[in-house]
Coordinates of C-alpha atoms and ligand atoms in Angstrom, one line a residue:
Chain A
M1 CA -0.2 -0.1 -0.1
T2 CA 2.6 2.6 0.8
E3 CA 4.8 1.3 -2.1
I4 CA 1.9 1.8 -4.4
L5 CA 1.7 5.3 -2.9
D6 CA 4.9 6.0 -3.1
S7 CA 5.3 5.8 -6.9
T8 CA 2.0 7.3 -7.8
V9 CA 3.3 10.0 -5.7
F10 CA 6.1 10.5 -7.9
A11 CA 4.1 9.9 -10.7
A12 CA 1.8 12.7 -9.3
S13 CA 4.5 15.0 -8.5
H14 CA 6.1 14.9 -12.1
I15 CA 2.8 15.1 -13.9
A16 CA 1.6 17.9 -11.7
A17 CA -1.5 19.4 -12.6
G18 CA -3.5 16.3 -13.2
G19 CA -1.8 14.6 -10.4
G20 CA -2.8 17.1 -8.0
E21 CA -6.7 16.5 -8.7
L22 CA -6.6 13.1 -8.3
E23 CA -4.7 13.4 -4.8
A24 CA -7.2 15.9 -3.7
G25 CA -9.9 13.4 -4.8
I26 CA -8.5 10.6 -2.6
R27 CA -7.9 12.9 0.3
E28 CA -11.4 14.1 0.2
R29 CA -12.6 10.6 0.2
R30 CA -10.1 9.6 3.3
R31 CA -12.0 12.4 5.2
Q32 CA -15.4 11.4 4.6
R33 CA -14.7 8.0 5.7
A34 CA -12.8 9.2 8.7
R35 CA -16.2 11.3 9.4
R36 CA -18.4 8.3 9.1
E37 CA -16.1 6.4 11.5
R38 CA -16.3 9.0 14.1
I39 CA -19.8 9.6 13.9
A40 CA -20.2 5.4 14.2
A41 CA -17.9 5.6 17.1
V42 CA -20.7 7.9 18.9
I43 CA -23.6 6.2 17.6
Y44 CA -22.9 2.6 18.3
P45 CA -22.3 3.1 22.3
I46 CA -25.0 5.3 22.5
G47 CA -27.4 2.9 20.8
M48 CA -26.2 -0.1 22.9
L49 CA -26.7 2.2 26.5
A50 CA -29.9 3.1 25.4
A51 CA -30.9 -0.8 24.7
L52 CA -29.3 -1.8 28.1
I53 CA -31.6 1.1 30.0
A54 CA -34.6 0.0 28.1
I55 CA -34.1 -3.6 29.0
W56 CA -33.4 -2.6 32.6
E57 CA -36.7 -0.6 32.9
A58 CA -38.9 -3.1 31.3
A59 CA -37.4 -5.9 33.5
A60 CA -37.8 -3.6 36.6
R61 CA -41.7 -3.0 35.8
L62 CA -42.2 -6.7 34.5
F63 CA -40.8 -8.2 37.4
S64 CA -41.9 -5.4 39.9
L65 CA -38.5 -5.6 41.5
P66 CA -38.5 -3.8 45.0
P67 CA -37.0 -0.3 44.4
Y68 CA -34.5 -0.8 47.6
L69 CA -32.9 -3.7 45.3
L70 CA -32.9 -2.3 42.0
P71 CA -34.8 0.9 41.0
A72 CA -36.1 1.2 37.3
P73 CA -34.1 3.9 35.5
S74 CA -37.3 6.4 35.7
A75 CA -37.3 6.0 39.3
I76 CA -33.6 6.9 39.4
V77 CA -34.2 10.0 36.9
R78 CA -36.9 11.2 39.3
S79 CA -34.5 10.9 42.3
M80 CA -31.7 13.0 40.5
D81 CA -34.7 15.5 39.5
A82 CA -36.1 15.6 43.4
N83 CA -32.5 15.7 44.7
S84 CA -30.9 17.9 42.0
A85 CA -29.7 20.8 44.4
V86 CA -28.1 18.2 46.7
L87 CA -26.3 16.5 43.8
V88 CA -25.1 19.7 42.6
K89 CA -23.5 21.0 45.8
E90 CA -22.5 17.8 46.7
S91 CA -20.9 17.4 42.9
V92 CA -19.2 20.6 43.4
T93 CA -17.4 19.6 46.6
T94 CA -16.1 16.2 44.9
T95 CA -15.0 18.3 41.8
L96 CA -12.8 20.2 44.0
E97 CA -11.1 17.8 45.7
I98 CA -10.6 15.7 42.2
V99 CA -9.3 19.0 40.6
L100 CA -7.0 19.7 43.7
G101 CA -5.8 16.2 44.1
F102 CA -5.0 15.8 40.1
L103 CA -3.2 19.3 39.8
L104 CA -1.0 18.4 42.9
S105 CA -0.5 15.0 41.3
V106 CA 0.7 17.0 38.0
A107 CA 2.7 19.5 40.1
V108 CA 4.7 16.6 42.1
G109 CA 4.7 13.9 39.6
V110 CA 6.3 15.8 36.6
P111 CA 9.3 17.2 38.2
L112 CA 9.5 13.9 40.1
A113 CA 9.8 12.3 36.8
L114 CA 12.4 14.9 35.7
A115 CA 14.6 14.5 38.6
I116 CA 14.5 10.6 38.3
Y117 CA 15.4 11.1 34.7
L118 CA 18.1 13.4 34.8
W119 CA 19.6 12.6 38.0
R120 CA 20.9 9.1 38.3
P121 CA 21.6 8.8 42.3
F122 CA 18.2 10.1 42.5
A123 CA 16.5 7.7 40.3
R124 CA 18.7 4.6 41.9
A125 CA 17.4 6.0 45.4
V126 CA 13.7 6.7 44.7
Y127 CA 12.6 4.6 41.8
P128 CA 12.5 1.3 43.4
V129 CA 11.1 2.9 46.8
L130 CA 8.6 4.7 44.7
V131 CA 7.4 1.3 42.5
S132 CA 7.2 -0.8 45.8
S133 CA 5.4 1.7 47.8
Q134 CA 2.7 0.9 45.3
A135 CA 2.2 -2.6 46.7
V136 CA 0.7 -0.7 49.6
P137 CA -3.0 -0.5 49.2
K138 CA -3.6 3.3 49.2
V139 CA -7.1 2.7 50.3
A140 CA -5.9 1.5 53.6
V141 CA -4.0 4.5 54.3
A142 CA -7.4 6.9 54.2
P143 CA -7.9 6.5 58.1
L144 CA -4.5 7.3 59.0
F145 CA -5.0 10.6 56.7
L146 CA -7.9 11.4 58.8
V147 CA -5.9 11.2 62.2
W148 CA -3.3 13.5 60.6
F149 CA -5.2 15.8 58.6
G150 CA -8.6 16.2 60.1
F151 CA -12.0 16.0 58.1
G152 CA -11.9 18.9 55.9
L153 CA -11.0 19.1 52.2
L154 CA -7.1 18.6 52.7
P155 CA -7.3 14.8 53.5
K156 CA -9.4 14.1 50.5
V157 CA -6.9 15.9 48.3
L158 CA -4.1 14.1 49.5
I159 CA -5.7 10.7 49.1
A160 CA -6.4 11.5 45.6
F161 CA -2.8 12.9 44.9
L162 CA -1.5 9.4 46.7
I163 CA -3.5 7.4 44.2
A164 CA -3.1 9.4 41.1
F165 CA 0.5 10.9 41.1
F166 CA 1.8 7.4 40.6
P167 CA 0.7 7.1 36.8
V168 CA 1.8 10.7 36.2
V169 CA 5.6 10.0 37.4
I170 CA 5.9 6.7 35.6
N171 CA 4.6 7.6 32.3
T172 CA 6.5 10.9 32.2
A173 CA 9.9 9.2 33.0
M174 CA 9.3 6.3 30.8
G175 CA 8.2 9.1 27.7
L176 CA 11.5 10.9 28.7
A177 CA 13.8 7.9 28.7
A178 CA 12.1 6.7 25.3
L179 CA 14.1 8.9 23.5
E180 CA 16.2 7.2 20.5
R181 CA 19.9 7.6 20.2
E182 CA 19.5 8.5 17.0
K183 CA 17.5 11.6 17.9
I184 CA 20.1 12.6 20.3
Y185 CA 22.7 12.2 17.8
L186 CA 20.6 14.4 15.5
A187 CA 20.5 17.1 18.0
Q188 CA 23.9 17.1 18.6
S189 CA 25.3 17.1 14.9
M190 CA 22.8 20.2 14.3
G191 CA 24.7 22.0 17.5
L192 CA 21.4 22.2 19.3
G193 CA 22.1 22.6 23.1
P194 CA 20.8 20.6 25.9
F195 CA 18.1 23.3 26.5
A196 CA 16.9 23.4 23.0
T197 CA 16.9 19.5 22.5
F198 CA 14.7 19.2 25.5
F199 CA 12.0 21.6 24.5
K200 CA 12.2 20.8 21.0
I201 CA 12.8 17.3 21.0
Q202 CA 12.6 15.3 24.1
L203 CA 9.5 16.9 25.7
P204 CA 7.5 16.7 22.6
N205 CA 8.7 13.0 22.1
A206 CA 7.4 12.2 25.6
L207 CA 4.1 14.2 25.5
P208 CA 1.7 11.1 24.3
S209 CA 3.2 9.1 27.1
I210 CA 2.8 11.9 29.9
F211 CA -0.9 12.3 28.4
A212 CA -1.6 8.8 28.9
G213 CA -0.6 9.0 32.5
L214 CA -2.5 12.0 32.8
K215 CA -5.6 10.0 31.6
I216 CA -5.0 7.2 34.1
S217 CA -4.3 10.0 36.9
I218 CA -7.5 11.8 36.4
T219 CA -9.8 8.9 36.7
F220 CA -7.4 7.6 39.7
S221 CA -8.2 11.2 41.5
V222 CA -12.3 10.5 41.1
V223 CA -11.9 7.3 43.0
G224 CA -9.5 8.9 45.7
A225 CA -11.7 11.6 46.2
V226 CA -14.6 9.1 46.8
V227 CA -12.5 7.1 49.2
G228 CA -11.8 10.1 51.1
E229 CA -15.3 11.3 51.3
F230 CA -16.2 7.5 52.4
V231 CA -13.8 7.3 55.1
G232 CA -14.1 10.7 56.6
G233 CA -16.5 12.9 54.7
Q234 CA -18.9 15.9 55.7
G235 CA -19.9 16.2 52.0
G236 CA -19.4 15.1 48.6
L237 CA -20.9 12.7 46.3
G238 CA -19.0 9.7 48.2
Y239 CA -20.4 11.1 51.8
L240 CA -24.0 11.3 49.8
L241 CA -23.7 7.5 48.5
L242 CA -23.1 6.6 52.3
I243 CA -26.3 8.7 53.6
A244 CA -28.3 7.3 50.8
N245 CA -27.1 4.0 51.7
G246 CA -28.1 4.4 55.3
N247 CA -31.3 5.3 54.2
M248 CA -31.9 2.6 52.0
D249 CA -32.7 5.1 49.3
T250 CA -31.2 3.2 46.4
A251 CA -32.5 5.6 43.8
L252 CA -30.5 8.6 45.3
L253 CA -27.6 5.9 45.5
F254 CA -27.8 5.1 41.7
A255 CA -28.0 8.9 41.3
G256 CA -24.9 9.5 43.0
I257 CA -23.3 7.0 41.1
V258 CA -24.4 8.7 37.9
A259 CA -23.4 12.0 38.8
L260 CA -20.0 10.4 39.8
T261 CA -20.0 8.8 36.3
V262 CA -20.6 12.1 34.4
L263 CA -17.8 13.9 36.2
G264 CA -15.4 11.0 35.6
V265 CA -16.3 11.2 31.7
I266 CA -16.0 15.2 32.0
F267 CA -12.7 15.1 33.4
F268 CA -11.4 12.6 30.9
A269 CA -12.9 14.2 28.0
L270 CA -11.1 17.6 29.4
I271 CA -7.9 15.8 29.0
G272 CA -8.5 14.5 26.1
L273 CA -9.5 17.4 24.4
L274 CA -6.2 19.1 25.8
E275 CA -4.2 16.6 24.4
R276 CA -5.9 17.1 21.0
L277 CA -5.1 20.8 21.1
V278 CA -1.5 20.1 22.0
L279 CA -0.6 17.2 19.7
P280 CA -1.0 16.9 16.1
P281 CA -4.1 14.9 15.0
H282 CA -2.5 11.6 14.4
A283 CA -0.8 11.1 17.3
V284 CA -4.0 11.4 19.6
E285 CA -5.6 8.8 16.9
H286 CA -2.9 6.3 16.9
T287 CA -2.9 5.9 20.4
S288 CA -5.7 6.6 21.6
F289 CA -7.8 3.2 21.4
G290 CA -4.9 1.5 23.5
R291 CA -5.0 4.3 26.3
E292 CA -8.6 4.6 26.6
T293 CA -9.2 1.2 27.1
M294 CA -7.3 1.3 29.9
Chain B
M1 CA 53.5 5.7 -6.7
G2 CA 55.1 7.2 -3.5
A3 CA 54.7 10.7 -4.8
N4 CA 50.7 10.2 -5.7
T5 CA 50.3 8.8 -2.0
I6 CA 52.0 11.9 -0.3
A7 CA 49.6 13.9 -2.8
A8 CA 46.5 12.1 -1.6
E9 CA 47.7 12.6 1.6
D10 CA 47.9 16.4 1.3
Q11 CA 44.4 16.7 -0.2
A12 CA 43.0 14.6 2.7
Y13 CA 40.1 16.3 4.1
L14 CA 38.9 13.5 6.7
R15 CA 41.6 11.4 8.3
I16 CA 41.2 8.2 10.1
E17 CA 44.1 7.1 12.0
N18 CA 44.5 3.9 13.8
L19 CA 41.2 3.8 14.9
C20 CA 40.0 1.0 17.6
K21 CA 36.7 0.9 19.5
V22 CA 36.2 -1.5 22.2
Y23 CA 32.6 -1.7 23.9
A24 CA 32.2 -2.7 27.2
T25 CA 29.4 -5.1 27.9
R26 CA 28.1 -7.2 30.1
D27 CA 29.6 -10.4 28.9
G28 CA 33.1 -8.7 28.5
E29 CA 34.4 -6.4 25.6
V30 CA 33.6 -6.4 22.0
R31 CA 35.9 -5.1 19.8
A32 CA 33.9 -3.4 17.2
L33 CA 36.9 -1.6 15.0
N34 CA 40.5 -2.7 14.9
D35 CA 43.1 -0.3 13.6
I36 CA 41.3 1.5 10.8
S37 CA 43.2 3.9 9.0
F38 CA 41.9 5.7 5.7
S39 CA 41.6 9.3 4.3
Q40 CA 39.0 11.1 2.3
R41 CA 39.5 13.9 -0.1
R42 CA 37.3 16.8 -0.4
G43 CA 34.6 16.3 -2.9
E44 CA 35.1 12.5 -2.9
F45 CA 32.3 9.8 -2.4
L46 CA 33.8 7.3 -0.1
S47 CA 31.5 4.0 0.8
H48 CA 32.1 1.6 3.4
V49 CA 30.7 -1.9 2.6
G50 CA 31.0 -4.7 5.1
P51 CA 28.8 -7.7 6.5
S52 CA 26.2 -6.7 9.5
G53 CA 28.0 -6.1 12.7
C54 CA 31.4 -5.3 11.3
G55 CA 31.5 -1.7 13.0
K56 CA 30.3 0.3 10.1
S57 CA 27.9 2.4 12.2
T58 CA 30.5 2.6 15.0
L59 CA 32.7 3.9 12.6
L60 CA 30.4 6.6 11.1
M61 CA 29.5 8.0 14.6
I62 CA 33.1 8.3 15.5
A63 CA 33.7 10.1 12.4
A64 CA 30.7 12.3 13.4
G65 CA 32.3 13.0 16.6
L66 CA 29.3 11.3 18.4
L67 CA 31.4 8.6 19.7
A68 CA 34.9 8.5 21.3
P69 CA 37.2 6.0 19.8
S70 CA 39.2 3.7 22.1
S71 CA 42.2 4.6 20.6
G72 CA 43.4 6.6 17.4
A73 CA 42.0 9.6 16.2
V74 CA 39.7 11.7 13.5
R75 CA 40.7 14.5 11.9
V76 CA 39.0 16.9 9.7
G77 CA 41.1 19.6 7.6
G78 CA 44.0 18.5 10.1
R79 CA 42.3 19.4 13.4
K80 CA 41.5 16.5 15.6
V81 CA 37.8 15.8 16.5
D82 CA 36.8 15.7 19.9
R83 CA 33.3 16.7 20.3
P84 CA 30.2 16.2 18.1
R85 CA 30.8 17.9 14.3
T86 CA 28.1 20.4 13.7
D87 CA 29.7 21.0 10.0
I88 CA 28.2 17.6 8.7
G89 CA 24.6 16.6 7.7
I90 CA 23.7 13.2 8.8
V91 CA 21.5 10.7 7.6
F92 CA 20.3 7.1 9.7
Q93 CA 18.8 3.8 8.4
N94 CA 15.8 5.0 10.2
P95 CA 14.5 8.7 8.7
V96 CA 14.0 9.9 12.4
L97 CA 12.0 12.3 12.0
L98 CA 9.8 14.2 14.6
D99 CA 6.1 12.9 14.6
W100 CA 4.6 16.0 15.4
R101 CA 6.2 18.1 12.7
T102 CA 5.6 18.4 9.1
A103 CA 7.9 17.3 6.2
L104 CA 8.6 21.1 5.8
G105 CA 9.0 21.4 9.6
N106 CA 11.2 18.5 10.2
V107 CA 13.8 20.0 7.4
M108 CA 13.6 23.2 9.3
L109 CA 14.7 21.6 12.4
Q110 CA 18.1 21.8 11.3
A111 CA 17.8 25.2 10.4
E112 CA 16.2 26.5 13.7
A113 CA 18.9 24.5 15.4
R114 CA 21.4 26.8 13.5
K115 CA 19.6 30.0 13.6
L116 CA 19.6 30.2 9.7
N117 CA 17.7 33.1 8.2
R118 CA 13.8 31.7 8.3
K119 CA 12.6 32.7 4.9
E120 CA 15.8 31.9 3.1
A121 CA 15.9 28.2 4.9
E122 CA 12.2 27.7 4.1
A123 CA 12.8 28.4 0.5
R124 CA 15.8 26.4 0.4
A125 CA 13.7 23.5 2.1
G126 CA 11.1 24.1 -0.5
T127 CA 13.5 23.4 -3.3
L128 CA 15.4 20.5 -1.8
L129 CA 11.8 18.8 -1.2
E130 CA 10.9 19.7 -4.7
S131 CA 14.3 18.1 -6.0
V132 CA 13.6 14.9 -4.5
G133 CA 9.9 14.7 -5.7
L134 CA 8.3 15.9 -2.5
G135 CA 6.8 18.8 -4.0
G136 CA 3.3 19.5 -2.5
F137 CA 3.9 17.4 0.4
E138 CA 5.3 20.0 2.4
E139 CA 2.6 20.1 5.1
R140 CA 2.4 16.4 5.6
Y141 CA 3.1 14.7 8.5
P142 CA 5.5 11.5 8.5
H143 CA 2.9 9.1 9.2
E144 CA 1.3 10.2 6.1
L145 CA 4.1 9.8 3.9
S146 CA 5.8 6.2 2.9
G147 CA 9.1 4.6 4.1
G148 CA 10.8 6.4 0.8
M149 CA 9.4 9.6 1.2
R150 CA 10.2 9.7 5.0
Q151 CA 13.9 8.9 4.1
R152 CA 14.1 11.6 1.4
V153 CA 12.7 14.2 4.0
S154 CA 15.7 13.2 6.1
I155 CA 18.0 13.5 3.3
C156 CA 16.5 17.1 2.8
R157 CA 17.1 17.6 6.5
A158 CA 20.8 16.8 6.1
L159 CA 21.3 19.0 3.2
I160 CA 19.5 22.4 4.2
H161 CA 22.4 24.0 5.7
N162 CA 25.0 22.8 2.8
P163 CA 27.2 20.9 5.0
D164 CA 30.7 20.2 3.9
H165 CA 30.5 16.6 4.5
L166 CA 27.6 14.1 4.5
L167 CA 27.5 10.9 6.5
M168 CA 25.2 8.4 5.7
D169 CA 24.6 5.2 7.7
E170 CA 22.8 2.5 5.4
P171 CA 20.3 5.2 4.4
F172 CA 18.4 3.3 2.0
G173 CA 18.8 -0.3 4.1
A174 CA 15.2 -0.2 5.2
L175 CA 13.5 0.4 1.7
D176 CA 12.5 -1.9 -1.1
A177 CA 14.5 -2.3 -4.4
L178 CA 12.5 0.2 -6.4
T179 CA 12.5 3.1 -4.2
R180 CA 16.2 2.5 -3.2
D181 CA 17.2 2.9 -7.0
Q182 CA 15.3 5.9 -7.5
L183 CA 17.0 7.2 -3.9
V184 CA 20.2 6.1 -5.2
L185 CA 19.9 8.2 -8.4
D186 CA 18.3 11.3 -6.5
L187 CA 21.2 11.0 -4.4
Q188 CA 23.7 11.3 -7.1
A189 CA 22.0 14.1 -8.9
L190 CA 22.3 16.3 -5.3
V191 CA 25.8 15.2 -4.7
S192 CA 27.1 16.1 -7.9
E193 CA 25.2 19.4 -8.0
R194 CA 26.6 20.5 -4.8
H195 CA 30.4 18.9 -5.1
M196 CA 29.4 17.1 -1.9
T197 CA 32.1 15.2 0.3
V198 CA 30.0 12.3 1.0
L199 CA 30.7 9.2 3.7
F200 CA 28.4 6.5 2.8
I201 CA 27.9 3.0 4.6
T202 CA 26.0 -0.2 3.2
H203 CA 26.0 -3.5 2.9
S204 CA 24.8 -3.4 -0.5
I205 CA 27.7 -4.0 -3.1
A206 CA 25.9 -2.8 -6.0
E207 CA 24.9 0.5 -4.3
A208 CA 28.6 0.8 -3.3
V209 CA 30.0 0.8 -6.8
F210 CA 27.2 2.9 -8.2
L211 CA 27.6 5.7 -6.0
S212 CA 31.5 5.6 -4.9
D213 CA 34.7 6.9 -6.0
R214 CA 36.1 4.5 -4.0
V215 CA 34.7 1.6 -1.9
V216 CA 36.5 0.6 1.6
V217 CA 35.8 -3.0 2.0
M218 CA 35.7 -4.0 5.8
T219 CA 36.2 -7.7 7.1
P220 CA 33.9 -9.1 9.8
R221 CA 34.0 -8.0 13.3
P222 CA 36.2 -7.0 14.4
G223 CA 36.2 -4.4 11.5
C224 CA 39.4 -4.1 9.8
I225 CA 39.8 -2.4 6.4
D226 CA 40.4 -5.3 3.9
R227 CA 40.8 -3.4 0.6
I228 CA 40.2 -0.3 -0.7
I229 CA 38.7 -0.4 -4.3
D230 CA 38.9 2.8 -6.8
I231 CA 35.9 2.9 -8.9
K232 CA 36.7 4.3 -12.1
L233 CA 33.3 4.4 -13.9
P234 CA 32.2 7.4 -15.7
R235 CA 29.8 10.1 -14.2
P236 CA 26.8 10.4 -14.2
R237 CA 26.3 6.9 -13.5
T238 CA 23.0 5.4 -15.2
L239 CA 21.2 2.4 -14.2
A240 CA 21.9 0.8 -17.6
M241 CA 25.7 0.8 -16.4
R242 CA 24.7 -1.9 -13.8
E243 CA 24.8 -4.3 -16.6
T244 CA 28.1 -3.6 -18.0
P245 CA 31.2 -5.8 -17.6
E246 CA 33.1 -3.2 -15.7
F247 CA 30.6 -2.5 -13.2
A248 CA 30.2 -6.4 -12.8
E249 CA 34.1 -6.8 -12.3
Y250 CA 33.8 -4.1 -9.4
S251 CA 31.1 -6.3 -7.8
R252 CA 33.0 -9.6 -8.1
Q253 CA 36.2 -8.1 -6.7
I254 CA 34.2 -7.4 -3.7
L255 CA 32.0 -10.5 -3.9
D256 CA 35.3 -12.1 -3.8
L257 CA 36.6 -10.7 -0.7
F258 CA 33.5 -11.4 1.3
L259 CA 34.0 -15.2 -0.1
A260 CA 37.4 -15.1 1.0
R261 CA 36.6 -13.7 4.4
G262 CA 33.6 -16.3 5.0
V263 CA 31.0 -13.6 4.9
L264 CA 29.6 -15.3 2.1
R265 CA 29.4 -18.9 1.7
E266 CA 28.7 -21.1 -1.6
H267 CA 28.1 -24.5 0.1
Ligands
ADP301 N1 26.4 0.5 22.4 C1 27.2 -0.6 22.2 N2 27.4 -1.2 22.9 C2 27.9 -2.6 23.0 N3 28.2 -3.1 21.8 C3 28.2 -2.6 20.8 C4 27.3 -1.3 20.8 N4 27.1 -0.9 19.6 C5 27.4 -1.7 18.9 N5 28.3 -2.6 19.4 C6 28.6 -4.0 19.0 O1 29.7 -3.5 18.1 C7 29.3 -4.2 16.8 C8 29.5 -3.2 15.8 O2 28.4 -2.7 15.7 P1 27.7 -1.5 14.5 O3 28.8 -0.6 14.2 O4 26.3 -1.5 15.0 O5 28.1 -2.4 13.0 P2 27.3 -2.6 11.7 O6 26.6 -1.2 11.6 O7 28.5 -2.6 10.6 O8 26.0 -3.5 11.7 C9 28.5 -5.1 17.0 O9 29.1 -6.4 17.1 C10 27.4 -4.7 18.1 O10 27.0 -5.8 18.7
MG302 MG1 24.8 -0.5 11.1

């Protein structure tokens, strides 16, 4: 395929005008196909989801399941409507924890990765500890954070950070280390200094990997914030879940889960958007499948 | 004969003197190059041909000042090389393009690194890309180009600053035969237009004979110089020339050396 392209390209560039039109036609068709694929990628999962919800609704009515076990989707929607003010208020609390936890992960994770990459003794000392520290179940540390930091915003942010910063460190360090020797040689032969090499070649080279880390990290931040609220919450969606659970208000429980899911999806999409803005289009398309399934 | 050699030495642009390179690896030392000496005149197209693993890439990287030799020296215009040379253009076996830059952007990296005048460099980059058949592809990203086209971009990147010395490490090794032939022809045209001095590494005998003024035949590892063969075919060389008895004779000479060294075996 590339070979055919290669020779047609040669022909095209030497024939000039006629070849140009052919080229444009091929590009236009490719664009259309890409658009169809994009639309299909949205429509199919939405259709699937709609079908599942319809089946759920039908089953709940047909077998008249007790609502404290499995409320019908319509009941969940009613509960969301009735509790919208609470849901919004608790979402704001949780959002703040997620965002702060994530930002802290980036603010600590990226410099840490840089230090690990640039400074060998530091890497030797820190990297093994960092990796083995991941064996500690971080959720189990949450109660400790309450003892240390109380019941406010801080412990939740710190738990979110604790869970979310590791993928940032690992992916950033891996991205920086993945620079091929030839690229370094190339930079040296061009007389490019270490600073310029870093910003012109190494950092952009690492960006896809860094973004993969950020996407995992934002998802983990959501988990961290909810865990924090479970353990010592006075507010937030995690706290709402606990309350709903205690009241056997399963519809509200589901409403909270929906709100959390929506939050998670929005944050993930925001990182994806940022990635699209920063990286050239193909780099995103090439790697996104593998990453978004993580 | 003696007077000739002295004259050649006087004209020497690149001189490699008793070069050895030993790599320290986990299972002991690997001697990649053993006592290599040769020189290259200005404007000469010099190829190294040898089996894979005989140290060709190592030699080129040392000649570029990118690797330090274990012993011996590289001199350019009489001056000893002790840091990465910036008077060169370099082409690797892989194109080594930056995915996030267009074809033009990749060529311009060289110009940016050297702080060349942007307008002039862009015009020259356009001309270069045009001359290798990439007119109209300036704004394409590497993933939109075929392997051959990518390697053409990397050759343009190595030429935009009009380097004194072009170093190429098996630049066409990853391409199919047809694309290879085209690129060999393109390279010949580019080089003769600019009177370039080229140090060219290949494992293809035909490529070496076709392009070179002299071919350095290397032995298997540790790489030594087996023989240096003058190629006295008229220029410009054409594809049809590959079928001539003279061309065949040069190829056979190199082949015989490979057979004698056990690089090739005729069972
Ligand atoms: N960085 C390195 N460390 C250890 N051994 C190396 C290194 N680079 C090359 N070698 C060894 O040196 C020999 C020559 O390598 P190279 O110069 O790449 O040969 P060629 O380009 O002719 O295939 C090979 O045996 C290779 O394994
Ligand atoms: Mg090699």
